[in-house]
Tab-separated table of C-alpha atoms in Angstrom:
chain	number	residue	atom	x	y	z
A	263	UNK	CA	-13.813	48.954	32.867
A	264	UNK	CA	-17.118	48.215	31.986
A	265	UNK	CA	-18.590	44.198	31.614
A	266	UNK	CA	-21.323	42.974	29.964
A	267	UNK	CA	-21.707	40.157	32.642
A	268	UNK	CA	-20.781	40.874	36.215
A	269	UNK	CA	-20.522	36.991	36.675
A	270	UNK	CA	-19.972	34.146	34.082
A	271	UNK	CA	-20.818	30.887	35.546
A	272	UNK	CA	-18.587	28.085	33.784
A	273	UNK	CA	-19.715	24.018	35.377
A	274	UNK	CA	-20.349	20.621	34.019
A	275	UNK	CA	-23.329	19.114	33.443
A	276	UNK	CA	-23.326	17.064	36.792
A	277	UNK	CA	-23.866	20.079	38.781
A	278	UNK	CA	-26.183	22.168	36.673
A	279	UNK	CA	-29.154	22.606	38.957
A	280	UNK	CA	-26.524	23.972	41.468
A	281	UNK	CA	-24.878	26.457	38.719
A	282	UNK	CA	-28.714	27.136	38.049
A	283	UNK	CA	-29.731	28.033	41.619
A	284	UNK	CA	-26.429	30.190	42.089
A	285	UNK	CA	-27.406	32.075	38.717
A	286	UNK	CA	-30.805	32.434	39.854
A	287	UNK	CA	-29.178	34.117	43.630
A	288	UNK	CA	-27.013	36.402	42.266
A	289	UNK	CA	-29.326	37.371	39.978
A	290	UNK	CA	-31.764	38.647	42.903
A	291	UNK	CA	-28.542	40.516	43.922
A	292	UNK	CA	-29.069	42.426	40.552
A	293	UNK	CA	-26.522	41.181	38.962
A	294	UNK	CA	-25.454	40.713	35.461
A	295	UNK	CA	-25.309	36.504	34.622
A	296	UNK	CA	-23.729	34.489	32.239
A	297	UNK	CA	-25.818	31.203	32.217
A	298	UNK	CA	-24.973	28.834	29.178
A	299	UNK	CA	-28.725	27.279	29.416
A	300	UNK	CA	-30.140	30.521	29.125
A	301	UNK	CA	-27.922	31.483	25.937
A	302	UNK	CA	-28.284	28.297	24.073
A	303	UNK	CA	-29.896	29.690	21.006
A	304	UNK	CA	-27.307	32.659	20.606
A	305	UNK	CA	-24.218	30.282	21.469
A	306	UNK	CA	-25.240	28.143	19.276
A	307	UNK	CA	-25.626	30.475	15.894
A	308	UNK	CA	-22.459	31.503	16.685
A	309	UNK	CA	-19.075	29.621	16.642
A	310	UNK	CA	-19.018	28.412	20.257
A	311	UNK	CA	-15.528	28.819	20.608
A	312	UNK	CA	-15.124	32.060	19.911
A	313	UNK	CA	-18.514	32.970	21.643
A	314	UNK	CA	-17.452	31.138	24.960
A	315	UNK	CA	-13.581	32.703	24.720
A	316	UNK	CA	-14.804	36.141	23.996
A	317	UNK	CA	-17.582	36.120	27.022
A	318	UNK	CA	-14.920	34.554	29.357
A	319	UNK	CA	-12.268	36.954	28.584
A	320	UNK	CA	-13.681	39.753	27.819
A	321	UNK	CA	-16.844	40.454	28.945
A	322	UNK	CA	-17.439	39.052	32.173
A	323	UNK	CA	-16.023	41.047	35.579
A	324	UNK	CA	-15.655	37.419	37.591
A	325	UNK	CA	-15.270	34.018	36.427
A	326	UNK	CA	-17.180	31.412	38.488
A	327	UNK	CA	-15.597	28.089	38.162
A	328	UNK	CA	-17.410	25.497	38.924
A	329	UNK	CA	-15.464	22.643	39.490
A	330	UNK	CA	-16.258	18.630	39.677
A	331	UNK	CA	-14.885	15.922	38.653
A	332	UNK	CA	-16.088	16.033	35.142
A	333	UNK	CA	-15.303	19.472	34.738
A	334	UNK	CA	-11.627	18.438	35.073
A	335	UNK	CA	-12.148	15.970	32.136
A	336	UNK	CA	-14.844	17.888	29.882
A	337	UNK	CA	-13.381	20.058	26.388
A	338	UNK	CA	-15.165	23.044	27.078
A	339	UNK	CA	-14.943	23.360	30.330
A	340	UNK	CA	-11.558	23.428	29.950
A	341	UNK	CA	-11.122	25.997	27.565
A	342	UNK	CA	-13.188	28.057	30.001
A	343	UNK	CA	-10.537	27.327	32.539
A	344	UNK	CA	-8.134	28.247	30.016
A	345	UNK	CA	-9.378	31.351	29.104
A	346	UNK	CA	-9.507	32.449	32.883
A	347	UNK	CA	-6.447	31.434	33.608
A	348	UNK	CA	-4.776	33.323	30.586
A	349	UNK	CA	-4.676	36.900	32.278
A	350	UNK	CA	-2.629	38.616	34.607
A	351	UNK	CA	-1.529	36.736	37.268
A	352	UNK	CA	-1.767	39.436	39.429
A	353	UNK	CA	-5.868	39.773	38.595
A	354	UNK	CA	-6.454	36.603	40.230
A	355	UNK	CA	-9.200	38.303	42.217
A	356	UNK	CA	-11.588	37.764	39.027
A	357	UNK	CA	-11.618	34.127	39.295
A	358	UNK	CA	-13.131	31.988	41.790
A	359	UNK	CA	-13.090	28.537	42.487
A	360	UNK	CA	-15.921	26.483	44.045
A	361	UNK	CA	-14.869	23.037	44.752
A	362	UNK	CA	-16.708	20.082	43.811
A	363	UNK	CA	-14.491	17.551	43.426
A	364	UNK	CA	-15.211	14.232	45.295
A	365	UNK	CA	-12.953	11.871	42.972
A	366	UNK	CA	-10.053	13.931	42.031
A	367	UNK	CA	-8.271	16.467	43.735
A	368	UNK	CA	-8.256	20.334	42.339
A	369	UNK	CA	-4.888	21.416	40.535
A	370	UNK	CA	-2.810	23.249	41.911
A	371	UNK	CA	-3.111	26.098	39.322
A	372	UNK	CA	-6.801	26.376	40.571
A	373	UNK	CA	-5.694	26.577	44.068
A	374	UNK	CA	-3.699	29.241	43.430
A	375	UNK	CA	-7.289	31.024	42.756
A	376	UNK	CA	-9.806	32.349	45.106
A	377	UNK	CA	-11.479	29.134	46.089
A	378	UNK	CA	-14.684	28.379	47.799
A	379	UNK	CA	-15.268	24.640	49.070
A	380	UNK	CA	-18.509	24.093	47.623
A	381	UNK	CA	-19.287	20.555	49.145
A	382	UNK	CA	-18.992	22.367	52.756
A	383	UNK	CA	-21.512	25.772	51.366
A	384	UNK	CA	-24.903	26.113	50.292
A	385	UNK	CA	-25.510	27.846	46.618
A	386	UNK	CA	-27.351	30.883	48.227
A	387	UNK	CA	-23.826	31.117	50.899
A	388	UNK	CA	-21.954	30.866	47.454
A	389	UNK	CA	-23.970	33.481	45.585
A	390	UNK	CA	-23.871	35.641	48.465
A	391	UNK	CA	-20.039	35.506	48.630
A	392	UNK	CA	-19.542	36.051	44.977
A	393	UNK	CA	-21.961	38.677	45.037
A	394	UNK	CA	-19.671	40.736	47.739
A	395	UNK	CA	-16.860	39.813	45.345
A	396	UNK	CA	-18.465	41.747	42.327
A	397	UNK	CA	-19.328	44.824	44.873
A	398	UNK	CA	-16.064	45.187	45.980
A	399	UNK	CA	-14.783	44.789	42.823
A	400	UNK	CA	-17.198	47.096	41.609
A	401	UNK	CA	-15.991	49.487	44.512
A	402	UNK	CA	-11.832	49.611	43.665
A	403	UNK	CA	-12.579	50.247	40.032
A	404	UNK	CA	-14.624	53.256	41.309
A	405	UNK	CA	-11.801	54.325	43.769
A	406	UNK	CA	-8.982	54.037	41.486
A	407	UNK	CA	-10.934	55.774	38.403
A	408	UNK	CA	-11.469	58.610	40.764
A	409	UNK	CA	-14.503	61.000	40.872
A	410	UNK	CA	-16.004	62.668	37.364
A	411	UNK	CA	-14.572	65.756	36.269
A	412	UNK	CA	-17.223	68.411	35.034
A	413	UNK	CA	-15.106	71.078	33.368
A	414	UNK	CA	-15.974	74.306	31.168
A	415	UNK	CA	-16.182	73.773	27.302
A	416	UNK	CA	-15.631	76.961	25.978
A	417	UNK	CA	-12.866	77.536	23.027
A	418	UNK	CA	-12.550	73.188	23.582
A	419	UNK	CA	-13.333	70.002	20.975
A	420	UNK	CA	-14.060	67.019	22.542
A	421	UNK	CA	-12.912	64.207	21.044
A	422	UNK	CA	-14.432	60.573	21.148
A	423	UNK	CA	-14.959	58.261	19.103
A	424	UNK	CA	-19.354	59.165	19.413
A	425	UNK	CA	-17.907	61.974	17.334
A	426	UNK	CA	-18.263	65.823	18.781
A	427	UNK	CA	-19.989	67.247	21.822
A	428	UNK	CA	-21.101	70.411	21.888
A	429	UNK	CA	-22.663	72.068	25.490
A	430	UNK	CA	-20.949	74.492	28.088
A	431	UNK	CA	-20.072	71.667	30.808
A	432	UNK	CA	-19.409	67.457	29.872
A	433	UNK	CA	-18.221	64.592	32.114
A	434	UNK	CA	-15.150	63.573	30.682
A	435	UNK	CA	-14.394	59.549	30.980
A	436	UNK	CA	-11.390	57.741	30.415
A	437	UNK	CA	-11.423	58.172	26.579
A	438	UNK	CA	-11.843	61.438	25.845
A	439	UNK	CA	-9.703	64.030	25.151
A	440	UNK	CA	-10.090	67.720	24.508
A	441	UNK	CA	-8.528	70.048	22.054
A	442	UNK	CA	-8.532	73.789	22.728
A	443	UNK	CA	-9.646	76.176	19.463
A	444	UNK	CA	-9.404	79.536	18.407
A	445	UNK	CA	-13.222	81.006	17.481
């Protein structure tokens, strides 16, 4: 599946400058970044809700929770928690936990994530860690998808939803489907 973000960074306030750093480290790993800072003006045009649901959910490969003690308290942060939490059980690899917390202790639905100490880690150790995350990530989805298929096209429709494709060879994705015709 294909992401518009390979990381969305969800944090409180408190800790921006370290949610900024790790941004700007994964992002010299060439990597895709959700930073809410740097998406203020088209957040904010937009209901945030449904922006902030729809990028957590949908278009991001890992969620990067940031977690201090005000995140634990703070609305939106925890409809960001929400919204990773939502999926599959079983595609717990997507989220990860950094631990901030000095004041509270993490719940135990977090725990259950993959979970960094963040108090014990520098934000370039961090980035670097998430950034093997995303690779190997990256890496399964390639595995299980398998290799490209480059067939023949003669007396065949292909049919997607760009419409028709007419050559003698294609590379056929997930979503298309051919139809053989009579010339």
């Amino acid at each position: 599946m294909s992401y518009k973000y390979d990381v969305a960074i969800s944090y409180q306030n408190e800790i921006e400058d370290k949610a900024a750093k790790m941004a700007g480290c994964l992002r010299r790993e060439n990597l895709q970044v959700f930073f809410a800072p740097e998406r203020q003006l088209e957040i904010l045009s937009e209901n945030l809700y449904e922006v902030l649901y729809d990028t957590y959910k949908n278009q991001s490969l890992i969620r990067l929770l940031l977690v201090s003690d005000l995140y634990l308290t703070s609305e939106w942060t925890q409809l960001e928690k929400r919204v990773s939490q939502a999926e599959d059980p079983s595609d717990m690899k997507r989220r990860i936990v950094v631990d901030y917390t000095i004041n509270h202790e993490l719940p135990e639905e977090l725990k259950k994530l993959v979970y960094i100490d963040g108090n014990k880690l520098y934000e370039d150790e961090i980035a670097s860690l998430v950034s093997r995350r995303v690779k190997d990530l990256k890496n399964e989805d390639e595995v299980q998808r398998g290799p490209e298929k480059e067939i023949p096209l003669q007396n065949k429709i292909i049919e997607n939803n760009y419409g028709t494709i007419n050559n003698k060879t294609v590379n056929l994705g997930d979503n298309v489907h051919l139809r053989d015709i009579n010339f």
